[in-house]
Short mmCIF file of C-alpha atoms in Angstrom, two decimals:
data_model
loop_
_atom_site.label_atom_id
_atom_site.label_comp_id
_atom_site.label_asym_id
_atom_site.label_seq_id
_atom_site.Cartn_x
_atom_site.Cartn_y
_atom_site.Cartn_z
CA MET A 186 -89.05 123.78 -14.56
CA LYS A 187 -87.56 126.29 -11.94
CA ASN A 188 -87.68 128.79 -15.43
CA LEU A 189 -91.26 127.95 -15.98
CA PHE A 190 -92.19 128.96 -12.07
CA ALA A 191 -89.46 132.19 -12.30
CA PHE A 192 -91.47 133.39 -15.46
CA SER A 193 -94.65 132.59 -13.99
CA ILE A 194 -93.96 134.30 -10.43
CA LEU A 195 -93.14 137.33 -12.55
CA LEU A 196 -95.88 137.19 -14.80
CA ALA A 197 -98.03 137.12 -11.32
CA ALA A 198 -95.90 139.63 -9.53
CA MET A 199 -96.42 142.44 -12.27
CA ALA A 200 -100.02 142.15 -12.78
CA VAL A 201 -100.93 142.27 -9.29
CA LEU A 202 -98.56 145.29 -9.19
CA THR A 203 -100.37 147.26 -12.35
CA THR A 204 -102.63 149.88 -12.01
CA PRO A 205 -105.91 148.67 -10.11
CA ALA A 206 -108.36 150.99 -11.78
CA ALA A 207 -107.37 149.28 -15.12
CA ALA A 208 -108.85 145.55 -13.85
CA GLN A 209 -111.38 143.78 -15.21
CA TRP A 210 -112.41 140.39 -14.57
CA SER A 211 -113.89 137.57 -16.30
CA LEU A 212 -115.14 134.49 -15.71
CA ASP A 213 -113.80 131.66 -18.15
CA ALA A 214 -114.92 128.00 -18.89
CA GLU A 215 -112.74 125.13 -20.48
CA GLY A 216 -113.26 121.65 -21.74
CA GLY A 217 -111.39 119.41 -23.89
CA PHE A 218 -109.13 116.26 -23.30
CA GLN A 219 -105.42 115.69 -22.25
CA LEU A 220 -102.73 113.51 -24.41
CA ASN A 221 -101.17 111.78 -21.05
CA ASN A 222 -97.92 109.50 -20.67
CA THR A 223 -95.61 108.97 -17.64
CA ARG A 224 -91.90 108.83 -17.18
CA VAL A 225 -90.92 105.94 -15.38
CA THR A 226 -87.56 105.45 -13.31
CA GLY A 227 -85.96 102.94 -11.82
CA VAL A 228 -84.95 99.36 -11.90
CA GLY A 229 -88.78 98.90 -12.34
CA ALA A 230 -88.89 100.33 -15.49
CA LEU A 231 -86.86 97.98 -17.39
CA LEU A 232 -89.47 95.14 -16.15
CA ASN A 233 -92.56 96.95 -17.54
CA GLY A 234 -91.81 98.20 -21.38
CA ILE A 235 -92.42 101.53 -22.51
CA PRO A 236 -94.95 103.45 -21.31
CA LYS A 237 -97.64 104.81 -24.26
CA SER A 238 -100.08 107.94 -24.22
CA ILE A 239 -103.95 107.88 -23.59
CA LEU A 240 -106.50 110.46 -24.05
CA THR A 241 -108.43 111.27 -21.05
CA PRO A 242 -110.71 114.33 -20.43
CA TYR A 243 -110.28 117.69 -18.90
CA GLY A 244 -112.07 121.02 -18.27
CA ARG A 245 -112.07 123.68 -15.84
CA ILE A 246 -114.52 126.61 -14.88
CA SER A 247 -111.81 129.78 -13.53
CA THR A 248 -111.62 133.43 -13.37
CA THR A 249 -108.89 135.97 -15.00
CA TYR A 250 -108.13 138.69 -13.54
CA ALA A 251 -106.82 141.18 -15.89
CA ALA A 252 -104.63 144.14 -14.73
CA SER A 253 -103.81 145.79 -17.73
CA ASP A 254 -103.76 145.63 -22.08
CA LYS A 255 -101.00 143.10 -21.61
CA LEU A 256 -101.28 140.90 -18.09
CA GLY A 257 -103.44 138.82 -16.21
CA LEU A 258 -103.69 136.03 -13.50
CA ARG A 259 -106.05 133.28 -13.85
CA ALA A 260 -107.20 131.07 -11.28
CA GLY A 261 -109.89 128.30 -10.55
CA VAL A 262 -110.61 124.56 -10.16
CA GLY A 263 -110.59 121.66 -12.72
CA PHE A 264 -111.20 117.60 -13.46
CA SER A 265 -108.29 115.93 -14.76
CA GLN A 266 -107.70 112.15 -15.69
CA LYS A 267 -103.75 111.17 -15.64
CA GLY A 268 -102.07 108.22 -17.01
CA PHE A 269 -100.19 105.58 -19.39
CA GLN A 270 -101.10 102.52 -21.16
CA LEU A 271 -98.67 99.35 -21.83
CA ALA A 272 -98.58 96.77 -23.94
CA GLN A 273 -97.48 93.38 -24.24
CA GLY A 274 -97.99 91.04 -27.21
CA LEU A 275 -96.60 87.97 -29.03
CA ASN A 276 -97.72 85.39 -32.31
CA VAL A 277 -98.81 82.49 -32.59
CA ASN A 278 -99.64 80.16 -35.70
CA VAL A 279 -103.55 78.58 -35.71
CA PHE A 280 -103.57 76.27 -38.90
CA ASN A 281 -100.64 78.43 -40.59
CA VAL A 282 -102.43 81.35 -39.63
CA PRO A 283 -100.61 84.13 -38.05
CA ILE A 284 -102.83 85.38 -34.84
CA GLY A 285 -101.19 88.30 -32.81
CA ILE A 286 -102.52 87.86 -28.84
CA GLY A 287 -101.56 91.10 -27.25
CA ALA A 288 -102.43 92.39 -23.62
CA LYS A 289 -102.50 96.10 -22.78
CA VAL A 290 -102.99 97.28 -18.81
CA ALA A 291 -104.02 101.61 -19.22
CA THR A 292 -103.36 102.74 -15.82
CA SER A 293 -105.62 106.59 -14.86
CA ALA A 294 -106.11 108.53 -11.84
CA ASP A 295 -108.90 111.28 -11.46
CA TYR A 296 -107.70 114.39 -10.44
CA VAL A 297 -109.41 117.64 -8.52
CA GLU A 298 -107.01 120.90 -9.25
CA VAL A 299 -106.65 124.05 -8.42
CA PRO A 300 -104.51 125.91 -11.06
CA LEU A 301 -102.94 129.28 -10.68
CA GLU A 302 -101.44 131.05 -14.34
CA GLY A 303 -99.86 133.98 -15.29
CA LEU A 304 -101.02 135.24 -18.45
CA TYR A 305 -99.22 137.38 -21.18
CA SER A 306 -101.63 138.97 -24.14
CA ILE A 307 -101.23 139.90 -27.34
CA ASN A 308 -103.85 142.44 -28.66
CA LYS A 309 -104.92 142.01 -32.34
CA GLY A 310 -108.33 143.45 -33.18
CA ASN A 311 -110.50 140.94 -31.88
CA THR A 312 -108.24 138.11 -31.56
CA THR A 313 -105.96 138.07 -28.67
CA LEU A 314 -102.89 135.60 -28.33
CA LEU A 315 -101.82 134.49 -25.00
CA VAL A 316 -98.89 132.85 -23.75
CA THR A 317 -99.30 131.11 -19.78
CA ALA A 318 -97.52 129.66 -17.25
CA GLY A 319 -97.95 128.37 -13.93
CA ALA A 320 -98.90 125.64 -11.39
CA ASN A 321 -101.19 123.25 -11.05
CA VAL A 322 -101.71 121.82 -7.31
CA GLY A 323 -104.05 118.31 -7.68
CA TYR A 324 -105.28 115.76 -5.17
CA ALA A 325 -106.40 112.08 -6.76
CA VAL A 326 -109.88 111.09 -5.26
CA GLY A 327 -110.10 108.23 -7.57
CA ALA A 328 -107.57 105.54 -9.62
CA ARG A 329 -108.18 102.30 -11.77
CA ILE A 330 -106.02 99.88 -14.22
CA ARG A 331 -108.09 98.88 -17.07
CA PRO A 332 -107.04 96.19 -18.42
CA LYS A 333 -107.59 94.46 -22.26
CA VAL A 334 -106.86 91.32 -24.45
CA SER A 335 -106.50 91.51 -27.71
CA VAL A 336 -107.04 88.78 -30.07
CA ILE A 337 -107.75 90.10 -33.61
CA ILE A 338 -109.99 92.70 -31.74
CA ASP A 339 -109.74 94.14 -28.12
CA PHE A 340 -111.50 92.63 -25.18
CA ASN A 341 -112.39 94.36 -22.19
CA LEU A 342 -111.92 93.02 -18.97
CA PRO A 343 -113.41 94.34 -15.58
CA LYS A 344 -111.33 97.30 -14.56
CA ILE A 345 -109.24 96.96 -11.04
CA PRO A 346 -109.96 99.50 -8.15
CA ILE A 347 -106.23 100.87 -7.32
CA ASP A 348 -105.64 101.69 -3.54
CA LEU A 349 -104.34 105.15 -3.05
CA ASP A 350 -104.04 104.59 0.43
CA ASP A 351 -101.05 102.55 -0.26
CA ASP A 352 -97.74 104.02 1.07
CA ILE A 353 -96.50 103.84 -2.36
CA TYR A 354 -98.59 106.17 -3.97
CA ASN A 355 -99.24 109.70 -3.92
CA ARG A 356 -102.30 111.04 -3.76
CA TRP A 357 -101.27 115.11 -4.14
CA ASP A 358 -99.54 116.27 -7.07
CA VAL A 359 -98.19 119.21 -8.07
CA SER A 360 -97.37 120.32 -11.64
CA GLY A 361 -95.53 122.86 -13.74
CA THR A 362 -97.80 124.50 -16.89
CA ALA A 363 -96.82 126.56 -20.01
CA GLY A 364 -99.11 127.34 -23.22
CA PHE A 365 -100.43 128.96 -25.93
CA GLY A 366 -103.75 130.07 -26.58
CA MET A 367 -106.19 132.18 -28.38
CA ILE A 368 -109.70 134.16 -27.66
CA GLN A 369 -112.06 135.72 -30.27
CA LYS A 370 -114.38 138.01 -29.30
CA THR A 371 -117.65 137.31 -30.21
CA SER A 372 -121.14 139.66 -29.40
CA LYS A 373 -121.90 137.97 -26.52
CA GLY A 374 -118.63 136.65 -25.41
CA ASN A 375 -115.20 135.02 -25.81
CA LEU A 376 -114.46 132.11 -27.48
CA ILE A 377 -110.88 130.45 -26.26
CA LEU A 378 -108.91 127.67 -27.47
CA GLN A 379 -105.95 126.50 -25.27
CA GLY A 380 -103.20 124.22 -25.64
CA ARG A 381 -100.92 123.41 -22.52
CA TYR A 382 -97.98 121.06 -21.40
CA VAL A 383 -97.86 120.14 -18.09
CA GLN A 384 -95.30 118.17 -16.18
CA SER A 385 -95.53 116.87 -12.84
CA LEU A 386 -92.78 117.60 -9.92
CA SER A 387 -94.63 114.66 -7.57
CA ASN A 388 -94.23 111.38 -7.98
CA PHE A 389 -97.50 109.41 -8.42
CA LEU A 390 -95.86 106.15 -7.34
CA ASP A 391 -92.92 105.40 -5.39
CA ASN A 392 -92.02 101.56 -5.03
CA PRO A 393 -88.99 101.11 -3.37
CA ILE A 394 -89.42 97.66 -3.57
CA LEU A 395 -89.02 97.08 -7.89
CA GLY A 396 -86.93 100.02 -7.38
CA MET A 397 -89.91 102.21 -9.82
CA LYS A 398 -91.19 105.92 -9.82
CA ILE A 399 -93.96 107.43 -12.14
CA LYS A 400 -93.95 111.18 -12.95
CA PRO A 401 -96.92 112.05 -15.31
CA TYR A 402 -96.80 114.58 -18.06
CA SER A 403 -99.73 115.21 -20.55
CA PHE A 404 -100.33 117.93 -23.28
CA GLN A 405 -104.01 119.44 -22.64
CA PHE A 406 -106.35 120.75 -25.95
CA SER A 407 -109.39 122.53 -24.94
CA VAL A 408 -111.98 124.90 -26.20
CA GLY A 409 -114.06 127.13 -24.10
CA TYR A 410 -116.21 130.48 -23.32
CA GLN A 411 -115.87 133.53 -21.90
CA VAL A 412 -117.76 136.11 -20.19
CA PRO A 413 -116.40 139.56 -19.18
CA LEU A 414 -117.77 140.84 -15.92
CA GLY A 415 -116.28 144.39 -16.69
CA LYS A 416 -117.01 146.96 -19.27
CA ARG A 417 -113.69 147.73 -20.23
CA SER A 418 -112.86 146.49 -23.13
CA GLY A 419 -109.00 145.70 -22.60
CA ILE A 420 -106.93 142.07 -22.15
CA ARG A 421 -109.12 139.08 -22.77
CA ALA A 422 -107.55 136.78 -20.90
#
């Protein structure tokens, strides 16, 4: 993670120090999904099983400052959900027919985020390849537990809100990010395809009684659209 932040800072510094006359701004919008999971540590991890991944929505609006044909800086505001799922089950016989009975508990939290990324661009005609690295600062505005009971089919039970004001929860999240992307020039704007790995550096939960800590991570996949705000045709980042 230290290397990731160092790379991001280097990209940002190089972008800012590049000749201002070459600069161009653009407005970007992305939407997609995250594949979320979490790392559970401590004694409590032995009591709760192995976390499984869940899919949640993701989106952001940002501006990109392209300082040159190679380097840029992107900042904005976004929304994401982070979480995981735990599952337990057993098999019972009904008239000598095995039936699986299980319980699933999905935990998710809603975050408003402020992302900052350094960009390195490789231009290939109308196609631009991107390498990105940066950080997100997020604030959890809500969270819930969604239980399900499985007897042949799944039955959704009512959601249970999580009290984020409890001292064991941390609303603030600081994450490191790294990813790859592609931007395709079109007649009126640019199409964005982006993938990122997001690793939280903060514990969402720290329960000293159970000896359990939870630290989320995600794989983001998004599609977006970019509108250049200048006339120069250099980096599309």
